[in-house]
Structures are given as C-alpha cells and as structure tokens.
C-alpha cells in the first residue's frame, strides 16, 4: 500500500481491503457495483476458475448471497461515489 494511503477496511483474506489516497482516489479489493447479473456473467465466463479455498465462495453461494449483499452494500457504494464526486 502506498505510504500516503489511509486504510479503511481489512479482512483476514485481504489486509488492504479498502483504502484511500487523498480525497478522490479509492482502492477496493471488492466489487461494490456487482449485482446478480454481474455475478452470473462472471460465473458463466470464469466459473471454471473456481477451485475452492478458504477465502473463495462457491458459485451457489455467490448466487444465493448476492441479492442480500447488494441491498447491504448499495448505500455504501452511493456514499463512496458521492464523497469522491464532492471532493
């Protein structure tokens, strides 16, 4: 992570999950914009790359959990975009 960055979120699987550099740059190791259509397209084109692992969801889990995650994450995405645009 760049020295001038500010860490905002981390997880066991990703030490620098979300960080900012100044008021208009953000680094995300997640997909706040992803909805069910995006997940379906990802699985259609890259589903064979899923090999399992401690920090990797199964295709079924991705499909099952996406609607609830979109509902939870959408306000965060809106806030991030508003903050960047207002800076």
Short mmCIF file of N, CA, C and O in Angstrom, two decimals:
data_model
loop_
_atom_site.label_atom_id
_atom_site.label_comp_id
_atom_site.label_asym_id
_atom_site.label_seq_id
_atom_site.Cartn_x
_atom_site.Cartn_y
_atom_site.Cartn_z
N UNK A 1 0.84 -1.17 0.00
CA UNK A 1 0.00 0.00 0.00
C UNK A 1 0.89 1.24 0.00
O UNK A 1 1.89 1.27 0.71
N UNK A 2 0.52 2.25 -0.76
CA UNK A 2 1.32 3.47 -0.78
C UNK A 2 1.39 4.13 0.60
O UNK A 2 0.44 4.10 1.38
N UNK A 3 2.52 4.75 0.90
CA UNK A 3 2.73 5.37 2.22
C UNK A 3 1.70 6.44 2.53
O UNK A 3 1.30 6.61 3.69
N UNK A 4 1.23 7.16 1.53
CA UNK A 4 0.28 8.25 1.75
C UNK A 4 -1.17 7.79 1.80
O UNK A 4 -2.09 8.60 1.88
N UNK A 5 -1.40 6.51 1.79
CA UNK A 5 -2.76 5.98 1.80
C UNK A 5 -3.29 5.85 3.22
O UNK A 5 -2.54 5.81 4.19
N UNK A 6 -4.62 5.78 3.31
CA UNK A 6 -5.31 5.57 4.58
C UNK A 6 -6.12 4.29 4.49
O UNK A 6 -7.00 4.18 3.64
N UNK A 7 -5.81 3.33 5.32
CA UNK A 7 -6.52 2.06 5.33
C UNK A 7 -7.90 2.25 5.96
O UNK A 7 -8.02 2.81 7.05
N UNK A 8 -8.94 1.80 5.26
CA UNK A 8 -10.31 1.94 5.76
C UNK A 8 -10.93 0.61 6.17
O UNK A 8 -11.81 0.58 7.02
N UNK A 9 -10.48 -0.49 5.55
CA UNK A 9 -11.06 -1.79 5.89
C UNK A 9 -10.07 -2.89 5.54
O UNK A 9 -9.33 -2.80 4.55
N UNK A 10 -10.07 -3.93 6.36
CA UNK A 10 -9.25 -5.11 6.09
C UNK A 10 -10.02 -6.34 6.53
O UNK A 10 -10.95 -6.26 7.32
N UNK A 11 -9.62 -7.47 5.98
CA UNK A 11 -10.22 -8.75 6.36
C UNK A 11 -9.10 -9.76 6.55
O UNK A 11 -7.94 -9.48 6.22
N UNK A 12 -9.42 -10.92 7.05
CA UNK A 12 -8.42 -11.97 7.18
C UNK A 12 -7.83 -12.34 5.82
O UNK A 12 -6.66 -12.67 5.71
N UNK A 13 -8.66 -12.27 4.78
CA UNK A 13 -8.22 -12.66 3.45
C UNK A 13 -7.53 -11.57 2.65
O UNK A 13 -6.87 -11.84 1.66
N UNK A 14 -7.67 -10.32 3.09
CA UNK A 14 -7.10 -9.20 2.35
C UNK A 14 -6.77 -8.06 3.32
O UNK A 14 -7.68 -7.38 3.79
N UNK A 15 -5.49 -7.87 3.57
CA UNK A 15 -5.08 -6.87 4.56
C UNK A 15 -5.51 -5.45 4.17
O UNK A 15 -5.88 -4.65 5.01
N UNK A 16 -5.45 -5.13 2.88
CA UNK A 16 -5.84 -3.79 2.40
C UNK A 16 -7.11 -3.91 1.56
O UNK A 16 -7.10 -3.76 0.35
N UNK A 17 -8.22 -4.19 2.20
CA UNK A 17 -9.50 -4.38 1.51
C UNK A 17 -9.98 -3.09 0.88
O UNK A 17 -10.43 -3.06 -0.26
N UNK A 18 -9.92 -1.99 1.64
CA UNK A 18 -10.35 -0.67 1.15
C UNK A 18 -9.38 0.37 1.70
O UNK A 18 -9.07 0.36 2.88
N UNK A 19 -8.90 1.26 0.82
CA UNK A 19 -8.04 2.35 1.26
C UNK A 19 -8.25 3.55 0.36
O UNK A 19 -8.78 3.43 -0.75
N UNK A 20 -7.87 4.71 0.87
CA UNK A 20 -7.94 5.94 0.08
C UNK A 20 -6.55 6.54 -0.04
O UNK A 20 -5.67 6.29 0.79
N UNK A 21 -6.40 7.32 -1.09
CA UNK A 21 -5.21 8.15 -1.28
C UNK A 21 -5.74 9.53 -1.62
O UNK A 21 -6.28 9.73 -2.72
N UNK A 22 -5.69 10.43 -0.67
CA UNK A 22 -6.27 11.75 -0.89
C UNK A 22 -7.78 11.68 -0.92
O UNK A 22 -8.38 10.65 -0.62
N UNK A 23 -8.42 12.80 -1.32
CA UNK A 23 -9.88 12.86 -1.26
C UNK A 23 -10.61 12.23 -2.45
O UNK A 23 -11.81 12.02 -2.38
N UNK A 24 -9.90 11.89 -3.54
CA UNK A 24 -10.61 11.42 -4.73
C UNK A 24 -10.14 10.09 -5.28
O UNK A 24 -10.55 9.71 -6.38
N UNK A 25 -9.30 9.39 -4.56
CA UNK A 25 -8.82 8.09 -5.03
C UNK A 25 -9.11 7.03 -3.98
O UNK A 25 -8.82 7.22 -2.80
N UNK A 26 -9.67 5.92 -4.43
CA UNK A 26 -10.01 4.83 -3.51
C UNK A 26 -9.56 3.51 -4.12
O UNK A 26 -9.65 3.30 -5.34
N UNK A 27 -9.03 2.65 -3.30
CA UNK A 27 -8.63 1.31 -3.72
C UNK A 27 -9.58 0.31 -3.09
O UNK A 27 -9.79 0.34 -1.88
N UNK A 28 -10.15 -0.55 -3.91
CA UNK A 28 -11.11 -1.54 -3.43
C UNK A 28 -10.67 -2.94 -3.86
O UNK A 28 -10.39 -3.16 -5.04
N UNK A 29 -10.64 -3.86 -2.94
CA UNK A 29 -10.41 -5.26 -3.25
C UNK A 29 -11.74 -5.99 -3.07
O UNK A 29 -11.84 -7.00 -2.39
N UNK A 30 -12.77 -5.41 -3.66
CA UNK A 30 -14.11 -5.96 -3.61
C UNK A 30 -14.89 -5.30 -4.75
O UNK A 30 -14.38 -4.42 -5.42
N UNK A 31 -16.08 -5.73 -4.97
CA UNK A 31 -16.89 -5.20 -6.08
C UNK A 31 -18.20 -4.66 -5.53
O UNK A 31 -19.21 -5.35 -5.52
N UNK A 32 -18.18 -3.40 -5.10
CA UNK A 32 -19.39 -2.77 -4.59
C UNK A 32 -20.47 -2.66 -5.65
O UNK A 32 -21.65 -2.60 -5.34
N UNK A 33 -20.06 -2.63 -6.91
CA UNK A 33 -21.01 -2.43 -8.01
C UNK A 33 -21.67 -3.72 -8.49
O UNK A 33 -22.62 -3.68 -9.27
N UNK A 34 -21.19 -4.86 -8.05
CA UNK A 34 -21.66 -6.14 -8.59
C UNK A 34 -23.07 -6.48 -8.12
O UNK A 34 -23.38 -6.41 -6.94
N UNK A 35 -23.90 -6.83 -9.07
CA UNK A 35 -25.24 -7.33 -8.79
C UNK A 35 -25.36 -8.74 -9.32
O UNK A 35 -24.38 -9.34 -9.78
N UNK A 36 -26.54 -9.30 -9.27
CA UNK A 36 -26.74 -10.68 -9.69
C UNK A 36 -26.38 -10.89 -11.16
O UNK A 36 -25.79 -11.90 -11.52
N UNK A 37 -26.71 -9.92 -12.00
CA UNK A 37 -26.36 -10.04 -13.43
C UNK A 37 -24.85 -10.12 -13.62
O UNK A 37 -24.35 -10.92 -14.42
N UNK A 38 -24.11 -9.31 -12.87
CA UNK A 38 -22.65 -9.34 -12.94
C UNK A 38 -22.10 -10.67 -12.45
O UNK A 38 -21.20 -11.25 -13.07
N UNK A 39 -22.63 -11.16 -11.35
CA UNK A 39 -22.18 -12.44 -10.80
C UNK A 39 -22.48 -13.56 -11.78
O UNK A 39 -21.63 -14.43 -12.03
N UNK A 40 -23.66 -13.57 -12.38
CA UNK A 40 -24.00 -14.60 -13.37
C UNK A 40 -23.04 -14.56 -14.56
O UNK A 40 -22.60 -15.61 -15.03
N UNK A 41 -22.72 -13.37 -15.04
CA UNK A 41 -21.78 -13.24 -16.16
C UNK A 41 -20.39 -13.73 -15.76
O UNK A 41 -19.72 -14.43 -16.53
N UNK A 42 -19.95 -13.37 -14.57
CA UNK A 42 -18.65 -13.82 -14.08
C UNK A 42 -18.60 -15.34 -14.02
O UNK A 42 -17.64 -15.96 -14.47
N UNK A 43 -19.64 -15.94 -13.46
CA UNK A 43 -19.66 -17.39 -13.34
C UNK A 43 -19.76 -18.08 -14.70
O UNK A 43 -19.17 -19.14 -14.91
N UNK A 44 -20.50 -17.47 -15.62
CA UNK A 44 -20.60 -18.04 -16.97
C UNK A 44 -19.24 -18.06 -17.66
O UNK A 44 -18.88 -19.03 -18.31
N UNK A 45 -18.49 -16.98 -17.52
CA UNK A 45 -17.23 -16.84 -18.25
C UNK A 45 -16.01 -17.34 -17.48
O UNK A 45 -15.00 -17.69 -18.09
N UNK A 46 -16.09 -17.37 -16.16
CA UNK A 46 -14.92 -17.71 -15.34
C UNK A 46 -15.21 -18.77 -14.28
O UNK A 46 -14.36 -19.02 -13.42
N UNK A 47 -16.38 -19.35 -14.31
CA UNK A 47 -16.77 -20.32 -13.29
C UNK A 47 -15.81 -21.49 -13.15
O UNK A 47 -15.61 -22.01 -12.06
N UNK A 48 -15.19 -21.87 -14.26
CA UNK A 48 -14.25 -23.00 -14.21
C UNK A 48 -13.00 -22.66 -13.41
O UNK A 48 -12.27 -23.56 -12.99
N UNK A 49 -12.76 -21.37 -13.17
CA UNK A 49 -11.58 -20.96 -12.40
C UNK A 49 -11.78 -21.12 -10.90
O UNK A 49 -10.81 -21.01 -10.14
N UNK A 50 -13.01 -21.36 -10.45
CA UNK A 50 -13.26 -21.55 -9.02
C UNK A 50 -12.67 -22.87 -8.57
O UNK A 50 -13.02 -23.92 -9.09
N UNK A 51 -11.79 -22.81 -7.63
CA UNK A 51 -11.12 -24.02 -7.15
C UNK A 51 -11.38 -24.27 -5.67
O UNK A 51 -10.83 -25.19 -5.09
N UNK A 52 -12.15 -23.40 -5.06
CA UNK A 52 -12.38 -23.53 -3.63
C UNK A 52 -11.21 -22.94 -2.88
O UNK A 52 -10.20 -22.58 -3.44
N UNK A 53 -11.38 -22.83 -1.64
CA UNK A 53 -10.33 -22.26 -0.81
C UNK A 53 -10.94 -21.49 0.34
O UNK A 53 -12.14 -21.19 0.34
N UNK A 54 -10.11 -21.14 1.28
CA UNK A 54 -10.59 -20.51 2.50
C UNK A 54 -11.33 -19.21 2.24
O UNK A 54 -12.29 -18.88 2.92
N UNK A 55 -10.90 -18.44 1.25
CA UNK A 55 -11.49 -17.12 1.00
C UNK A 55 -12.23 -17.05 -0.33
O UNK A 55 -12.44 -15.97 -0.87
N UNK A 56 -12.65 -18.17 -0.88
CA UNK A 56 -13.35 -18.17 -2.16
C UNK A 56 -14.72 -18.82 -1.99
O UNK A 56 -14.83 -19.94 -1.49
N UNK A 57 -15.75 -18.09 -2.42
CA UNK A 57 -17.11 -18.63 -2.34
C UNK A 57 -17.37 -19.61 -3.47
O UNK A 57 -16.78 -19.51 -4.54
N UNK A 58 -18.30 -20.49 -3.25
CA UNK A 58 -18.75 -21.38 -4.32
C UNK A 58 -19.69 -20.59 -5.24
O UNK A 58 -20.22 -19.53 -4.85
N UNK A 59 -19.92 -21.11 -6.42
CA UNK A 59 -20.85 -20.47 -7.36
C UNK A 59 -22.24 -20.35 -6.74
O UNK A 59 -22.90 -19.31 -6.85
N UNK A 60 -22.69 -21.40 -6.09
CA UNK A 60 -24.02 -21.37 -5.45
C UNK A 60 -24.10 -20.30 -4.36
O UNK A 60 -25.09 -19.58 -4.26
N UNK A 61 -23.06 -20.20 -3.56
CA UNK A 61 -23.05 -19.18 -2.50
C UNK A 61 -23.07 -17.78 -3.10
O UNK A 61 -23.78 -16.90 -2.60
N UNK A 62 -22.32 -17.57 -4.18
CA UNK A 62 -22.33 -16.26 -4.84
C UNK A 62 -23.73 -15.89 -5.31
O UNK A 62 -24.21 -14.79 -5.08
N UNK A 63 -24.38 -16.84 -5.96
CA UNK A 63 -25.73 -16.57 -6.47
C UNK A 63 -26.73 -16.37 -5.33
O UNK A 63 -27.56 -15.47 -5.39
N UNK A 64 -26.63 -17.20 -4.31
CA UNK A 64 -27.59 -17.13 -3.20
C UNK A 64 -27.42 -15.87 -2.35
O UNK A 64 -28.41 -15.30 -1.88
N UNK A 65 -26.19 -15.43 -2.13
CA UNK A 65 -25.91 -14.33 -1.22
C UNK A 65 -25.91 -12.96 -1.88
O UNK A 65 -26.03 -11.94 -1.19
N UNK A 66 -25.81 -12.89 -3.20
CA UNK A 66 -25.69 -11.60 -3.88
C UNK A 66 -26.88 -10.68 -3.63
O UNK A 66 -26.66 -9.50 -3.34
N UNK A 67 -28.13 -11.12 -3.73
CA UNK A 67 -29.23 -10.16 -3.51
C UNK A 67 -29.16 -9.46 -2.16
O UNK A 67 -29.34 -8.23 -2.07
N UNK A 68 -28.88 -10.20 -1.09
CA UNK A 68 -28.79 -9.59 0.24
C UNK A 68 -27.58 -8.66 0.33
O UNK A 68 -27.65 -7.61 0.95
N UNK A 69 -26.50 -9.05 -0.29
CA UNK A 69 -25.29 -8.22 -0.25
C UNK A 69 -25.49 -6.93 -1.03
O UNK A 69 -25.02 -5.88 -0.61
N UNK A 70 -26.17 -7.01 -2.16
CA UNK A 70 -26.44 -5.80 -2.94
C UNK A 70 -27.25 -4.82 -2.10
O UNK A 70 -26.95 -3.62 -2.05
N UNK A 71 -28.27 -5.32 -1.42
CA UNK A 71 -29.09 -4.47 -0.56
C UNK A 71 -28.25 -3.82 0.53
O UNK A 71 -28.40 -2.62 0.82
N UNK A 72 -27.34 -4.56 1.12
CA UNK A 72 -26.50 -4.03 2.19
C UNK A 72 -25.42 -3.08 1.68
O UNK A 72 -25.09 -2.09 2.34
N UNK A 73 -24.88 -3.35 0.51
CA UNK A 73 -23.72 -2.61 0.02
C UNK A 73 -24.10 -1.38 -0.79
O UNK A 73 -23.34 -0.42 -0.86
N UNK A 74 -25.26 -1.37 -1.40
CA UNK A 74 -25.63 -0.23 -2.27
C UNK A 74 -25.51 1.13 -1.59
O UNK A 74 -24.98 2.06 -2.17
N UNK A 75 -25.96 1.29 -0.33
CA UNK A 75 -25.77 2.59 0.33
C UNK A 75 -24.29 2.95 0.51
O UNK A 75 -23.93 4.13 0.44
N UNK A 76 -23.45 1.96 0.71
CA UNK A 76 -22.01 2.22 0.84
C UNK A 76 -21.46 2.70 -0.50
O UNK A 76 -20.70 3.67 -0.55
N UNK A 77 -21.84 2.03 -1.57
CA UNK A 77 -21.41 2.45 -2.91
C UNK A 77 -21.86 3.88 -3.18
O UNK A 77 -21.07 4.71 -3.65
N UNK A 78 -23.11 4.18 -2.89
CA UNK A 78 -23.63 5.54 -3.11
C UNK A 78 -22.82 6.56 -2.32
O UNK A 78 -22.45 7.61 -2.84
N UNK A 79 -22.51 6.25 -1.07
CA UNK A 79 -21.73 7.17 -0.23
C UNK A 79 -20.32 7.36 -0.79
O UNK A 79 -19.81 8.49 -0.85
N UNK A 80 -19.68 6.29 -1.20
CA UNK A 80 -18.33 6.38 -1.77
C UNK A 80 -18.34 7.28 -3.00
O UNK A 80 -17.51 8.19 -3.13
N UNK A 81 -19.28 7.05 -3.90
CA UNK A 81 -19.34 7.85 -5.13
C UNK A 81 -19.66 9.31 -4.84
O UNK A 81 -19.05 10.21 -5.43
N UNK A 82 -20.57 9.57 -3.92
CA UNK A 82 -20.90 10.96 -3.57
C UNK A 82 -19.68 11.65 -2.95
O UNK A 82 -19.40 12.82 -3.25
N UNK A 83 -18.97 10.95 -2.09
CA UNK A 83 -17.79 11.53 -1.45
C UNK A 83 -16.70 11.86 -2.46
O UNK A 83 -16.13 12.96 -2.43
N UNK A 84 -16.46 10.96 -3.39
CA UNK A 84 -15.44 11.22 -4.41
C UNK A 84 -15.87 12.38 -5.31
O UNK A 84 -15.07 13.26 -5.63
N UNK A 85 -17.12 12.40 -5.71
CA UNK A 85 -17.61 13.46 -6.60
C UNK A 85 -17.63 14.82 -5.92
O UNK A 85 -17.42 15.86 -6.57
N UNK A 86 -17.88 14.87 -4.62
CA UNK A 86 -17.94 16.14 -3.89
C UNK A 86 -16.55 16.67 -3.51
O UNK A 86 -16.44 17.82 -3.13
N UNK A 87 -15.53 15.82 -3.59
CA UNK A 87 -14.17 16.23 -3.16
C UNK A 87 -13.58 17.24 -4.13
O UNK A 87 -13.88 17.35 -5.26
#
